[in-house]
Amino acid sequence: MKKTLYIMKSGEFKRKDNTLYFVDEEGNRKFIPVEDTNDIFIFSEISLNTKLLDFLSQKKICVHFFNYYGYYTGTFYPREHLNAGQVILKQSEFYLDYEKRLDLAKRFVTGSINQMKQVLKYYIKRKENNQRISTTLEDLSSIAENIQELKEIDELMAYEGHAREKYYACFDDIISNKDFEFDKRTKRPPLNRLNALISFGNTLCYTMILSEIYKTYLDPRIGFLHSANFRRFTLNLDVAEIFKPIMVDRLIFTLINKKMISKKDFDQEHGGGVLLNEKGRRTFIEQMELRMRTTVNHRHLGRNITYRRLYRLELYKIQKHLIENIPYEPYISRW
């Protein structure tokens, strides 16, 4: 499995012949094995040139950029290297055919709600049958049952938002830590520590899936639940709905409950926002990467695969839905 490279220090990326290396502010040089690199996440101020970008494009390496505060700013998405014409046409067809688009969008939302339920089922056993978690599980089941009756994408997204609001309300019961009280979901900027963790984790999830889309025939600009209008990429947002509960939320619960992250790992931003500081981001990224490399037994494949590989497999299933008329069934965690 190729590796993800995270750059946390400021410096300069350079290319020499067929070698890529990074020089930090202290002059330390680190050579990067490009043949073993899947993608690069940059969380600092760096210098690079078009010669370097051309080299990264040749090596099919996506580069994701984040600003000083950890906000995603954009991606260098190399020229598509796969012959994706047929798939792109099918993606466009399914997007323009409202019934086909709505069907796929419902599958994403249903999959998302099922993953939320799996998370709550995991923790209700550890919280002595907490009443709020029990009630929320019933509510989520009811919402999922009503999804098939919906006729509009906007209405569907409202249902998903309502389900997620109920799901988030259980976070305080799962965490039970006054330093990380949820209150309500806030973004841009997040207004408390727990929201800062959710926003940062979700952003990592979006960009990892974007890197995996690049390895398929799919076009990241054509989503189905999220409209392909003002956003550069939308398919990764659709797929992330399936994985955020199990890849991001459960990691957050582990980080807090095992005291791997504390209130010292956050800074107050001007304007009232709360963001992870550099140490907090490092800890989160290290644990996220460990989780992505963890292997689990895939019941359909009959072999162990990494969590990161699950992203690619989900994309292949979407591709088969478009091309081979094999109905897409979202992944459901069993652990």
GROMACS .gro file of C-alpha atoms in nm:
model
  335
    1MET     CA    1   0.000   0.000   0.000
    2LYS     CA    2   0.135   0.339  -0.097
    3LYS     CA    3   0.178   0.598   0.177
    4THR     CA    4   0.028   0.939   0.242
    5LEU     CA    5   0.285   1.209   0.310
    6TYR     CA    6   0.194   1.484   0.559
    7ILE     CA    7   0.397   1.807   0.553
    8MET     CA    8   0.360   2.006   0.876
    9LYS     CA    9   0.670   2.228   0.851
   10SER     CA   10   0.728   2.524   0.623
   11GLY     CA   11   0.993   2.490   0.357
   12GLU     CA   12   1.048   2.414  -0.010
   13PHE     CA   13   0.969   2.121  -0.235
   14LYS     CA   14   1.233   2.051  -0.496
   15ARG     CA   15   1.288   1.812  -0.781
   16LYS     CA   16   1.624   1.687  -0.893
   17ASP     CA   17   1.610   1.455  -1.193
   18ASN     CA   18   1.368   1.180  -1.085
   19THR     CA   19   1.396   1.257  -0.716
   20LEU     CA   20   1.164   1.464  -0.497
   21TYR     CA   21   1.280   1.613  -0.170
   22PHE     CA   22   1.167   1.862   0.091
   23VAL     CA   23   1.388   2.120   0.262
   24ASP     CA   24   1.250   2.266   0.586
   25GLU     CA   25   1.321   2.609   0.734
   26GLU     CA   26   1.622   2.474   0.926
   27GLY     CA   27   1.776   2.339   0.607
   28ASN     CA   28   1.702   1.975   0.683
   29ARG     CA   29   1.651   1.773   0.368
   30LYS     CA   30   1.410   1.481   0.342
   31PHE     CA   31   1.396   1.268   0.029
   32ILE     CA   32   1.053   1.141  -0.072
   33PRO     CA   33   1.012   0.798  -0.235
   34VAL     CA   34   0.769   0.905  -0.506
   35GLU     CA   35   0.703   0.552  -0.629
   36ASP     CA   36   0.571   0.470  -0.281
   37THR     CA   37   0.367   0.791  -0.234
   38ASN     CA   38  -0.010   0.791  -0.284
   39ASP     CA   39  -0.084   1.157  -0.205
   40ILE     CA   40   0.054   1.456  -0.016
   41PHE     CA   41  -0.120   1.670   0.248
   42ILE     CA   42   0.041   2.011   0.308
   43PHE     CA   43  -0.044   2.201   0.629
   44SER     CA   44   0.225   2.470   0.609
   45GLU     CA   45   0.376   2.742   0.393
   46ILE     CA   46   0.580   2.585   0.114
   47SER     CA   47   0.744   2.691  -0.210
   48LEU     CA   48   0.729   2.487  -0.530
   49ASN     CA   49   0.739   2.541  -0.906
   50THR     CA   50   0.569   2.414  -1.221
   51LYS     CA   51   0.857   2.177  -1.291
   52LEU     CA   52   0.777   2.003  -0.964
   53LEU     CA   53   0.402   1.996  -1.037
   54ASP     CA   54   0.472   1.842  -1.377
   55PHE     CA   55   0.675   1.571  -1.205
   56LEU     CA   56   0.396   1.504  -0.954
   57SER     CA   57   0.149   1.481  -1.241
   58GLN     CA   58   0.369   1.226  -1.417
   59LYS     CA   59   0.377   1.022  -1.097
   60LYS     CA   60  -0.002   1.056  -1.054
   61ILE     CA   61   0.025   1.211  -0.706
   62CYS     CA   62  -0.255   1.436  -0.575
   63VAL     CA   63  -0.149   1.725  -0.348
   64HIS     CA   64  -0.399   1.865  -0.095
   65PHE     CA   65  -0.337   2.211   0.051
   66PHE     CA   66  -0.453   2.343   0.390
   67ASN     CA   67  -0.394   2.687   0.535
   68TYR     CA   68  -0.232   2.782   0.864
   69TYR     CA   69  -0.554   2.710   1.055
   70GLY     CA   70  -0.601   2.365   0.905
   71TYR     CA   71  -0.876   2.471   0.662
   72TYR     CA   72  -0.877   2.295   0.325
   73THR     CA   73  -0.786   2.539   0.047
   74GLY     CA   74  -0.760   2.322  -0.263
   75THR     CA   75  -0.608   2.027  -0.447
   76PHE     CA   76  -0.358   1.983  -0.723
   77TYR     CA   77  -0.547   1.715  -0.915
   78PRO     CA   78  -0.319   1.576  -1.187
   79ARG     CA   79  -0.436   1.518  -1.540
   80GLU     CA   80  -0.664   1.213  -1.551
   81HIS     CA   81  -0.457   0.912  -1.653
   82LEU     CA   82  -0.737   0.660  -1.705
   83ASN     CA   83  -0.962   0.638  -2.009
   84ALA     CA   84  -1.278   0.743  -1.828
   85GLY     CA   85  -1.493   0.855  -2.122
   86GLN     CA   86  -1.764   0.588  -2.089
   87VAL     CA   87  -1.789   0.626  -1.713
   88ILE     CA   88  -1.807   1.006  -1.730
   89LEU     CA   89  -2.087   0.982  -1.984
   90LYS     CA   90  -2.274   0.743  -1.754
   91GLN     CA   91  -2.215   0.969  -1.453
   92SER     CA   92  -2.355   1.260  -1.650
   93GLU     CA   93  -2.651   1.052  -1.762
   94PHE     CA   94  -2.735   0.948  -1.406
   95TYR     CA   95  -2.697   1.305  -1.284
   96LEU     CA   96  -2.920   1.453  -1.556
   97ASP     CA   97  -3.185   1.181  -1.519
   98TYR     CA   98  -3.352   1.302  -1.199
   99GLU     CA   99  -3.498   0.964  -1.105
  100LYS     CA  100  -3.161   0.792  -1.140
  101ARG     CA  101  -2.988   1.068  -0.949
  102LEU     CA  102  -3.249   1.062  -0.671
  103ASP     CA  103  -3.216   0.685  -0.639
  104LEU     CA  104  -2.838   0.709  -0.589
  105ALA     CA  105  -2.875   1.003  -0.352
  106LYS     CA  106  -3.120   0.799  -0.140
  107ARG     CA  107  -2.865   0.517  -0.125
  108PHE     CA  108  -2.598   0.754   0.007
  109VAL     CA  109  -2.828   0.894   0.275
  110THR     CA  110  -2.958   0.553   0.376
  111GLY     CA  111  -2.600   0.429   0.400
  112SER     CA  112  -2.503   0.730   0.611
  113ILE     CA  113  -2.789   0.678   0.856
  114ASN     CA  114  -2.711   0.306   0.883
  115GLN     CA  115  -2.352   0.390   0.974
  116MET     CA  116  -2.470   0.635   1.240
  117LYS     CA  117  -2.684   0.355   1.383
  118GLN     CA  118  -2.385   0.121   1.387
  119VAL     CA  119  -2.183   0.373   1.586
  120LEU     CA  120  -2.463   0.418   1.839
  121LYS     CA  121  -2.514   0.041   1.868
  122TYR     CA  122  -2.146   0.004   1.949
  123TYR     CA  123  -2.160   0.259   2.229
  124ILE     CA  124  -2.499   0.175   2.378
  125LYS     CA  125  -2.348  -0.152   2.503
  126ARG     CA  126  -2.079   0.049   2.679
  127LYS     CA  127  -2.315   0.311   2.824
  128GLU     CA  128  -2.549   0.078   3.013
  129ASN     CA  129  -2.835   0.113   2.765
  130ASN     CA  130  -2.840   0.493   2.768
  131GLN     CA  131  -3.198   0.612   2.710
  132ARG     CA  132  -3.111   0.896   2.471
  133ILE     CA  133  -2.903   0.664   2.254
  134SER     CA  134  -3.184   0.406   2.253
  135THR     CA  135  -3.440   0.667   2.151
  136THR     CA  136  -3.212   0.805   1.882
  137LEU     CA  137  -3.165   0.460   1.732
  138GLU     CA  138  -3.542   0.429   1.700
  139ASP     CA  139  -3.566   0.777   1.548
  140LEU     CA  140  -3.294   0.703   1.292
  141SER     CA  141  -3.468   0.380   1.191
  142SER     CA  142  -3.792   0.573   1.140
  143ILE     CA  143  -3.620   0.840   0.930
  144ALA     CA  144  -3.450   0.575   0.714
  145GLU     CA  145  -3.784   0.402   0.650
  146ASN     CA  146  -3.938   0.727   0.521
  147ILE     CA  147  -3.656   0.809   0.280
  148GLN     CA  148  -3.792   0.600  -0.006
  149GLU     CA  149  -4.107   0.816  -0.014
  150LEU     CA  150  -3.916   1.139  -0.084
  151LYS     CA  151  -3.931   1.297  -0.429
  152GLU     CA  152  -3.680   1.584  -0.407
  153ILE     CA  153  -3.306   1.601  -0.344
  154ASP     CA  154  -3.343   1.906  -0.119
  155GLU     CA  155  -3.600   1.724   0.091
  156LEU     CA  156  -3.367   1.426   0.111
  157MET     CA  157  -3.078   1.642   0.232
  158ALA     CA  158  -3.307   1.793   0.495
  159TYR     CA  159  -3.390   1.444   0.622
  160GLU     CA  160  -3.020   1.358   0.635
  161GLY     CA  161  -2.952   1.679   0.826
  162HIS     CA  162  -3.230   1.600   1.072
  163ALA     CA  163  -3.091   1.249   1.127
  164ARG     CA  164  -2.740   1.382   1.181
  165GLU     CA  165  -2.868   1.641   1.429
  166LYS     CA  166  -3.025   1.364   1.640
  167TYR     CA  167  -2.709   1.158   1.608
  168TYR     CA  168  -2.485   1.447   1.719
  169ALA     CA  169  -2.706   1.497   2.025
  170CYS     CA  170  -2.573   1.162   2.156
  171PHE     CA  171  -2.210   1.272   2.148
  172ASP     CA  172  -2.215   1.414   2.500
  173ASP     CA  173  -2.341   1.078   2.632
  174ILE     CA  174  -2.067   0.891   2.448
  175ILE     CA  175  -1.785   1.125   2.551
  176SER     CA  176  -1.893   1.247   2.898
  177ASN     CA  177  -1.619   1.510   2.912
  178LYS     CA  178  -1.695   1.873   3.002
  179ASP     CA  179  -1.396   1.992   2.798
  180PHE     CA  180  -1.563   1.851   2.487
  181GLU     CA  181  -1.933   1.932   2.512
  182PHE     CA  182  -2.112   1.932   2.180
  183ASP     CA  183  -2.389   2.195   2.222
  184LYS     CA  184  -2.467   2.218   1.848
  185ARG     CA  185  -2.293   2.170   1.512
  186THR     CA  186  -2.099   2.480   1.408
  187LYS     CA  187  -1.862   2.529   1.115
  188ARG     CA  188  -1.651   2.798   0.952
  189PRO     CA  189  -1.543   2.853   1.216
  190PRO     CA  190  -1.624   2.575   1.464
  191LEU     CA  191  -1.715   2.735   1.796
  192ASN     CA  192  -1.596   2.467   2.037
  193ARG     CA  193  -1.336   2.190   2.062
  194LEU     CA  194  -1.559   1.902   1.961
  195ASN     CA  195  -1.679   2.086   1.652
  196ALA     CA  196  -1.317   2.165   1.564
  197LEU     CA  197  -1.236   1.793   1.574
  198ILE     CA  198  -1.539   1.704   1.360
  199SER     CA  199  -1.456   1.968   1.098
  200PHE     CA  200  -1.090   1.870   1.076
  201GLY     CA  201  -1.166   1.499   1.061
  202ASN     CA  202  -1.435   1.543   0.796
  203THR     CA  203  -1.196   1.747   0.584
  204LEU     CA  204  -0.935   1.471   0.597
  205CYS     CA  205  -1.202   1.219   0.500
  206TYR     CA  206  -1.314   1.429   0.200
  207THR     CA  207  -0.960   1.468   0.068
  208MET     CA  208  -0.861   1.103   0.119
  209ILE     CA  209  -1.164   0.993  -0.081
  210LEU     CA  210  -1.077   1.248  -0.350
  211SER     CA  211  -0.734   1.086  -0.384
  212GLU     CA  212  -0.899   0.746  -0.420
  213ILE     CA  213  -1.139   0.873  -0.687
  214TYR     CA  214  -0.833   0.969  -0.891
  215LYS     CA  215  -0.738   0.600  -0.900
  216THR     CA  216  -1.071   0.507  -1.062
  217TYR     CA  217  -1.257   0.594  -1.381
  218LEU     CA  218  -1.501   0.817  -1.193
  219ASP     CA  219  -1.511   1.195  -1.224
  220PRO     CA  220  -1.500   1.370  -0.883
  221ARG     CA  221  -1.693   1.670  -1.018
  222ILE     CA  222  -2.015   1.475  -1.068
  223GLY     CA  223  -2.186   1.384  -0.743
  224PHE     CA  224  -2.548   1.287  -0.690
  225LEU     CA  225  -2.655   1.389  -0.342
  226HIS     CA  226  -2.446   1.709  -0.359
  227SER     CA  227  -2.521   1.924  -0.661
  228ALA     CA  228  -2.251   1.969  -0.923
  229ASN     CA  229  -2.273   2.347  -0.933
  230PHE     CA  230  -2.043   2.586  -0.746
  231ARG     CA  231  -1.822   2.315  -0.591
  232ARG     CA  232  -1.512   2.188  -0.766
  233PHE     CA  233  -1.559   1.833  -0.638
  234THR     CA  234  -1.880   1.669  -0.514
  235LEU     CA  235  -1.859   1.290  -0.554
  236ASN     CA  236  -1.613   1.271  -0.263
  237LEU     CA  237  -1.868   1.452  -0.044
  238ASP     CA  238  -2.131   1.191  -0.135
  239VAL     CA  239  -1.906   0.897  -0.051
  240ALA     CA  240  -1.783   1.061   0.269
  241GLU     CA  241  -2.139   1.050   0.407
  242ILE     CA  242  -2.095   0.672   0.430
  243PHE     CA  243  -1.763   0.684   0.611
  244LYS     CA  244  -1.763   0.989   0.839
  245PRO     CA  245  -1.945   0.814   1.127
  246ILE     CA  246  -1.708   0.515   1.142
  247MET     CA  247  -1.382   0.673   1.024
  248VAL     CA  248  -1.403   1.019   1.181
  249ASP     CA  249  -1.652   1.014   1.469
  250ARG     CA  250  -1.529   0.690   1.623
  251LEU     CA  251  -1.170   0.814   1.599
  252ILE     CA  252  -1.272   1.134   1.780
  253PHE     CA  253  -1.436   0.933   2.059
  254THR     CA  254  -1.117   0.728   2.097
  255LEU     CA  255  -0.892   1.035   2.103
  256ILE     CA  256  -1.099   1.202   2.374
  257ASN     CA  257  -1.191   0.900   2.586
  258LYS     CA  258  -0.831   0.776   2.590
  259LYS     CA  259  -0.706   1.130   2.665
  260MET     CA  260  -0.488   1.138   2.356
  261ILE     CA  261  -0.618   1.490   2.288
  262SER     CA  262  -0.696   1.751   2.554
  263LYS     CA  263  -0.801   2.115   2.568
  264LYS     CA  264  -0.432   2.211   2.542
  265ASP     CA  265  -0.440   2.098   2.179
  266PHE     CA  266  -0.666   2.385   2.070
  267ASP     CA  267  -0.631   2.758   2.005
  268GLN     CA  268  -0.893   3.032   2.008
  269GLU     CA  269  -0.914   3.203   1.672
  270HIS     CA  270  -0.992   3.571   1.626
  271GLY     CA  271  -1.367   3.592   1.577
  272GLY     CA  272  -1.452   3.327   1.832
  273GLY     CA  273  -1.359   3.015   1.640
  274VAL     CA  274  -1.178   2.721   1.800
  275LEU     CA  275  -0.919   2.528   1.601
  276LEU     CA  276  -0.671   2.250   1.658
  277ASN     CA  277  -0.319   2.382   1.709
  278GLU     CA  278  -0.019   2.223   1.537
  279LYS     CA  279   0.030   1.963   1.810
  280GLY     CA  280  -0.339   1.872   1.800
  281ARG     CA  281  -0.335   1.836   1.423
  282ARG     CA  282  -0.027   1.614   1.441
  283THR     CA  283  -0.191   1.386   1.696
  284PHE     CA  284  -0.513   1.364   1.496
  285ILE     CA  285  -0.330   1.292   1.170
  286GLU     CA  286  -0.105   1.028   1.328
  287GLN     CA  287  -0.403   0.842   1.471
  288MET     CA  288  -0.606   0.881   1.153
  289GLU     CA  289  -0.321   0.737   0.950
  290LEU     CA  290  -0.285   0.444   1.191
  291ARG     CA  291  -0.656   0.380   1.155
  292MET     CA  292  -0.638   0.394   0.775
  293ARG     CA  293  -0.363   0.131   0.780
  294THR     CA  294  -0.550  -0.099   1.019
  295THR     CA  295  -0.669  -0.415   0.846
  296VAL     CA  296  -1.009  -0.573   0.889
  297ASN     CA  297  -1.164  -0.885   0.744
  298HIS     CA  298  -1.392  -0.802   0.452
  299ARG     CA  299  -1.681  -1.048   0.464
  300HIS     CA  300  -1.749  -1.039   0.088
  301LEU     CA  301  -1.388  -1.058  -0.030
  302GLY     CA  302  -1.290  -1.311   0.234
  303ARG     CA  303  -0.958  -1.141   0.309
  304ASN     CA  304  -0.811  -0.861   0.516
  305ILE     CA  305  -0.802  -0.511   0.373
  306THR     CA  306  -0.711  -0.170   0.513
  307TYR     CA  307  -0.967   0.090   0.612
  308ARG     CA  308  -0.827   0.314   0.338
  309ARG     CA  309  -0.890   0.040   0.083
  310LEU     CA  310  -1.258   0.044   0.179
  311TYR     CA  311  -1.285   0.387   0.013
  312ARG     CA  312  -1.164   0.249  -0.320
  313LEU     CA  313  -1.394  -0.054  -0.300
  314GLU     CA  314  -1.692   0.174  -0.239
  315LEU     CA  315  -1.604   0.371  -0.552
  316TYR     CA  316  -1.581   0.052  -0.757
  317LYS     CA  317  -1.933  -0.039  -0.643
  318ILE     CA  318  -2.062   0.301  -0.760
  319GLN     CA  319  -1.885   0.249  -1.092
  320LYS     CA  320  -2.056  -0.090  -1.135
  321HIS     CA  321  -2.392   0.071  -1.055
  322LEU     CA  322  -2.337   0.316  -1.343
  323ILE     CA  323  -2.187   0.079  -1.599
  324GLU     CA  324  -2.302  -0.275  -1.517
  325ASN     CA  325  -2.644  -0.205  -1.364
  326ILE     CA  326  -2.539  -0.373  -1.039
  327PRO     CA  327  -2.737  -0.184  -0.771
  328TYR     CA  328  -2.510   0.007  -0.536
  329GLU     CA  329  -2.539  -0.109  -0.175
  330PRO     CA  330  -2.350   0.119   0.069
  331TYR     CA  331  -2.095  -0.035   0.299
  332ILE     CA  332  -2.216  -0.109   0.652
  333SER     CA  333  -1.967  -0.155   0.933
  334ARG     CA  334  -1.996  -0.470   1.142
  335TRP     CA  335  -1.748  -0.369   1.410
   0.00000   0.00000   0.00000
